Amino acid sequence: MTNPLYVAIDTPHLDDAVELTKRIKHHVGGVKLGLEFFCANGHHGVHEVQKLGLPIFLDLKLHDIPNTVAKAMQAINVLEPAIVTIHAAGGRAMMEDAKAAAGAHTKVVAVTVLTSLDDHDLSRVGVPDSPDAQVARLAALAQEAGLDGIVCSGHEVKAVKKGWKDGFFVVPGLRPEGGQSGDQKRTVTPRQARDFGASVLVVGRPITKAENPDEAARAIVGTL
């Protein structure tokens, strides 16, 4: 992958997504379309963005019983996404079935601990461990299940990579040096994440909310 930067286009408005993608397409490696976009626009919306020629990361975070997740994966195979997310918390059988149902050229990666969560948040949902420990546990399970990789924060990717050298690591919640963290609690800079072993860097608001998104994307790539 020559350019690891994927831009998170988190909007339900198709015209906005297409216009933004047109502006940044020469400076990024792909675009991430999440739940907001997919729920509003479905397959048609994904096809419209695909026309612009960038790889598509479908960030759907599938999490259900194995059979349901497998059928959902089959339903999106026609879109030929480059990357699809599922939740590692769904368990090994769910992850195995999701990978088996995915297209041959789609990387299936498991979300471990959302970057909006910290120790206190995990404790409140019954997880007594730190984010580092929980990520390590779920990463090992995802590896056993035969997935391509995981989604984790830049704080954990270096340690996980030591035990999964050929893993594919997606790191979201990134903020440029001096940027506002917003609702993200475990952030690093894009350069730090890349140095720690990230395969894909996901950046949203620092680019999409910038006065000049194309310049913001180009500036981030310039730090890598």
Short mmCIF file of C-alpha atoms in Angstrom, two decimals:
data_model
loop_
_atom_site.label_atom_id
_atom_site.label_comp_id
_atom_site.label_asym_id
_atom_site.label_seq_id
_atom_site.Cartn_x
_atom_site.Cartn_y
_atom_site.Cartn_z
CA MET A 1 0.00 0.00 0.00
CA THR A 2 1.71 3.15 -1.23
CA ASN A 3 -0.52 5.53 0.72
CA PRO A 4 -1.84 4.24 4.07
CA LEU A 5 -4.14 7.21 4.72
CA TYR A 6 -7.88 6.49 4.60
CA VAL A 7 -10.29 9.33 5.23
CA ALA A 8 -13.35 8.65 7.39
CA ILE A 9 -16.30 10.13 5.53
CA ASP A 10 -18.87 10.11 8.30
CA THR A 11 -21.90 11.73 6.74
CA PRO A 12 -25.34 10.48 5.70
CA HIS A 13 -25.34 12.86 2.71
CA LEU A 14 -24.26 11.21 -0.54
CA ASP A 15 -23.56 14.45 -2.41
CA ASP A 16 -21.28 15.64 0.40
CA ALA A 17 -19.42 12.33 0.44
CA VAL A 18 -18.89 12.35 -3.32
CA GLU A 19 -17.76 15.98 -3.36
CA LEU A 20 -15.31 15.45 -0.51
CA THR A 21 -13.91 12.30 -2.12
CA LYS A 22 -13.35 14.22 -5.36
CA ARG A 23 -11.34 16.84 -3.48
CA ILE A 24 -9.07 14.47 -1.60
CA LYS A 25 -8.76 11.50 -3.96
CA HIS A 26 -5.29 12.41 -5.23
CA HIS A 27 -3.86 12.66 -1.70
CA VAL A 28 -5.23 9.56 0.07
CA GLY A 29 -5.10 5.79 -0.23
CA GLY A 30 -8.84 5.19 0.24
CA VAL A 31 -12.01 6.25 2.00
CA LYS A 32 -13.83 4.80 4.98
CA LEU A 33 -17.62 4.70 4.80
CA GLY A 34 -19.29 4.03 8.12
CA LEU A 35 -22.72 3.34 9.55
CA GLU A 36 -24.07 6.84 9.00
CA PHE A 37 -23.33 6.66 5.31
CA PHE A 38 -24.36 3.04 4.75
CA CYS A 39 -27.65 3.31 6.63
CA ALA A 40 -28.61 6.38 4.60
CA ASN A 41 -27.35 5.31 1.18
CA GLY A 42 -26.81 1.54 1.14
CA HIS A 43 -25.27 -0.22 -1.84
CA HIS A 44 -26.12 2.61 -4.21
CA GLY A 45 -24.12 5.11 -2.18
CA VAL A 46 -21.09 2.86 -2.03
CA HIS A 47 -21.22 2.35 -5.81
CA GLU A 48 -21.36 6.11 -6.36
CA VAL A 49 -18.24 6.70 -4.26
CA GLN A 50 -16.49 3.74 -5.92
CA LYS A 51 -16.85 5.45 -9.29
CA LEU A 52 -14.14 7.86 -8.15
CA GLY A 53 -11.60 5.05 -8.16
CA LEU A 54 -10.51 4.76 -4.53
CA PRO A 55 -10.51 1.59 -2.40
CA ILE A 56 -13.50 1.43 -0.06
CA PHE A 57 -13.27 0.56 3.62
CA LEU A 58 -16.74 -0.42 4.86
CA ASP A 59 -16.68 0.23 8.59
CA LEU A 60 -19.88 -1.61 9.54
CA LYS A 61 -18.63 -3.25 12.75
CA LEU A 62 -20.82 -6.31 12.28
CA HIS A 63 -21.68 -8.02 15.58
CA ASP A 64 -24.36 -10.71 15.84
CA ILE A 65 -24.69 -14.48 15.87
CA PRO A 66 -22.33 -16.21 13.41
CA ASN A 67 -24.99 -17.08 10.84
CA THR A 68 -26.34 -13.53 10.70
CA VAL A 69 -22.92 -11.95 10.33
CA ALA A 70 -21.97 -14.44 7.60
CA LYS A 71 -25.12 -13.59 5.64
CA ALA A 72 -24.52 -9.88 6.09
CA MET A 73 -20.99 -10.35 4.77
CA GLN A 74 -22.33 -12.24 1.76
CA ALA A 75 -24.78 -9.41 1.12
CA ILE A 76 -21.99 -6.84 0.76
CA ASN A 77 -19.61 -9.01 -1.28
CA VAL A 78 -21.01 -7.52 -4.49
CA LEU A 79 -19.56 -4.18 -3.37
CA GLU A 80 -16.04 -5.67 -3.30
CA PRO A 81 -14.83 -3.58 -0.34
CA ALA A 82 -11.12 -3.52 0.35
CA ILE A 83 -11.70 -3.72 4.12
CA VAL A 84 -14.68 -4.65 6.31
CA THR A 85 -14.91 -4.46 10.10
CA ILE A 86 -16.57 -6.86 12.51
CA HIS A 87 -16.47 -6.86 16.32
CA ALA A 88 -13.98 -9.20 17.96
CA ALA A 89 -16.34 -9.37 20.96
CA GLY A 90 -18.65 -11.47 18.79
CA GLY A 91 -16.40 -14.45 19.47
CA ARG A 92 -14.23 -16.84 17.50
CA ALA A 93 -17.04 -18.67 15.68
CA MET A 94 -18.54 -15.40 14.46
CA MET A 95 -15.16 -14.19 13.23
CA GLU A 96 -14.44 -17.47 11.47
CA ASP A 97 -17.78 -17.42 9.68
CA ALA A 98 -17.36 -13.77 8.70
CA LYS A 99 -13.98 -14.45 7.15
CA ALA A 100 -15.25 -17.54 5.34
CA ALA A 101 -18.14 -15.54 3.86
CA ALA A 102 -16.05 -12.55 2.77
CA GLY A 103 -14.84 -11.95 -0.76
CA ALA A 104 -11.41 -13.21 -1.73
CA HIS A 105 -9.98 -9.69 -1.99
CA THR A 106 -11.58 -8.24 1.14
CA LYS A 107 -9.60 -7.89 4.33
CA VAL A 108 -11.73 -8.67 7.38
CA VAL A 109 -10.51 -6.91 10.51
CA ALA A 110 -11.87 -7.10 14.04
CA VAL A 111 -12.59 -4.07 16.17
CA THR A 112 -11.02 -4.62 19.60
CA VAL A 113 -11.56 -1.62 21.91
CA LEU A 114 -13.10 1.55 20.48
CA THR A 115 -10.79 4.54 20.63
CA SER A 116 -13.52 6.47 22.46
CA LEU A 117 -13.20 4.15 25.48
CA ASP A 118 -10.75 4.24 28.38
CA ASP A 119 -10.23 2.15 31.54
CA HIS A 120 -13.26 3.65 33.27
CA ASP A 121 -15.54 2.96 30.32
CA LEU A 122 -14.39 -0.66 30.09
CA SER A 123 -14.96 -1.15 33.81
CA ARG A 124 -18.53 0.08 33.50
CA VAL A 125 -19.32 -2.57 30.87
CA GLY A 126 -17.80 -5.35 32.95
CA VAL A 127 -14.25 -5.50 31.56
CA PRO A 128 -11.82 -5.23 34.48
CA ASP A 129 -8.68 -5.01 32.33
CA SER A 130 -6.96 -2.01 30.80
CA PRO A 131 -7.48 -1.25 27.10
CA ASP A 132 -4.00 -2.66 26.40
CA ALA A 133 -4.83 -6.00 27.99
CA GLN A 134 -8.26 -6.24 26.37
CA VAL A 135 -6.86 -5.41 22.94
CA ALA A 136 -4.16 -8.06 23.34
CA ARG A 137 -6.75 -10.68 24.32
CA LEU A 138 -9.08 -9.91 21.43
CA ALA A 139 -6.22 -9.63 18.94
CA ALA A 140 -5.07 -13.13 19.86
CA LEU A 141 -8.61 -14.42 19.36
CA ALA A 142 -8.89 -12.69 15.97
CA GLN A 143 -5.59 -14.20 14.89
CA GLU A 144 -6.76 -17.67 15.94
CA ALA A 145 -9.97 -17.13 13.96
CA GLY A 146 -7.98 -16.50 10.79
CA LEU A 147 -8.81 -12.83 10.32
CA ASP A 148 -6.52 -10.50 8.41
CA GLY A 149 -6.03 -8.14 11.31
CA ILE A 150 -7.61 -5.85 13.88
CA VAL A 151 -8.64 -2.30 14.59
CA CYS A 152 -6.99 -0.76 17.63
CA SER A 153 -5.59 2.55 18.81
CA GLY A 154 -2.04 3.62 18.17
CA HIS A 155 -1.26 2.94 21.82
CA GLU A 156 -1.68 -0.82 21.37
CA VAL A 157 -0.57 -1.56 17.81
CA LYS A 158 3.16 -1.82 18.57
CA ALA A 159 2.68 -4.51 21.23
CA VAL A 160 0.16 -6.48 19.16
CA LYS A 161 2.41 -6.45 16.11
CA LYS A 162 5.15 -8.25 18.05
CA GLY A 163 2.94 -11.32 18.28
CA TRP A 164 1.29 -10.97 14.86
CA LYS A 165 4.04 -9.88 12.53
CA ASP A 166 2.04 -10.27 9.30
CA GLY A 167 -1.16 -8.81 10.74
CA PHE A 168 -3.06 -5.98 9.08
CA PHE A 169 -3.54 -3.19 11.59
CA VAL A 170 -6.07 -0.40 11.17
CA VAL A 171 -5.58 2.55 13.50
CA PRO A 172 -8.39 5.15 13.80
CA GLY A 173 -8.83 8.13 16.10
CA LEU A 174 -5.65 9.80 14.87
CA ARG A 175 -4.98 13.46 15.43
CA PRO A 176 -2.23 15.60 13.86
CA GLU A 177 0.25 17.23 16.22
CA GLY A 178 -1.63 19.83 18.24
CA GLY A 179 -5.06 18.74 16.98
CA GLN A 180 -8.20 18.53 19.12
CA SER A 181 -8.97 15.03 20.44
CA GLY A 182 -12.76 15.51 20.46
CA ASP A 183 -14.51 12.33 21.63
CA GLN A 184 -11.38 10.22 21.14
CA LYS A 185 -9.58 9.21 24.33
CA ARG A 186 -6.62 7.14 23.10
CA THR A 187 -5.03 9.12 20.30
CA VAL A 188 -1.62 9.34 18.68
CA THR A 189 -0.41 11.23 15.60
CA PRO A 190 -0.48 9.58 12.16
CA ARG A 191 3.32 9.50 12.10
CA GLN A 192 3.47 7.77 15.48
CA ALA A 193 0.89 5.18 14.43
CA ARG A 194 2.80 4.41 11.26
CA ASP A 195 6.06 4.06 13.19
CA PHE A 196 4.35 1.69 15.64
CA GLY A 197 3.26 -0.62 12.81
CA ALA A 198 -0.11 0.58 11.52
CA SER A 199 -1.05 -0.70 8.07
CA VAL A 200 -3.91 1.78 7.57
CA LEU A 201 -4.29 5.19 9.17
CA VAL A 202 -7.87 6.44 9.53
CA VAL A 203 -8.33 10.19 9.87
CA GLY A 204 -11.72 11.86 9.89
CA ARG A 205 -12.53 15.31 11.23
CA PRO A 206 -9.01 16.80 10.99
CA ILE A 207 -9.47 16.41 7.22
CA THR A 208 -13.22 16.47 6.62
CA LYS A 209 -13.83 19.52 8.80
CA ALA A 210 -10.78 21.42 7.61
CA GLU A 211 -11.22 24.59 5.58
CA ASN A 212 -9.23 22.92 2.80
CA PRO A 213 -9.61 19.11 3.14
CA ASP A 214 -7.27 18.39 0.24
CA GLU A 215 -4.51 20.48 1.80
CA ALA A 216 -5.11 18.89 5.21
CA ALA A 217 -4.80 15.40 3.71
CA ARG A 218 -1.67 16.34 1.82
CA ALA A 219 -0.13 17.80 4.97
CA ILE A 220 -0.75 14.58 6.92
CA VAL A 221 0.73 12.42 4.17
CA GLY A 222 3.75 14.72 4.20
CA THR A 223 4.48 13.69 7.80
CA LEU A 224 4.55 9.95 7.06
#
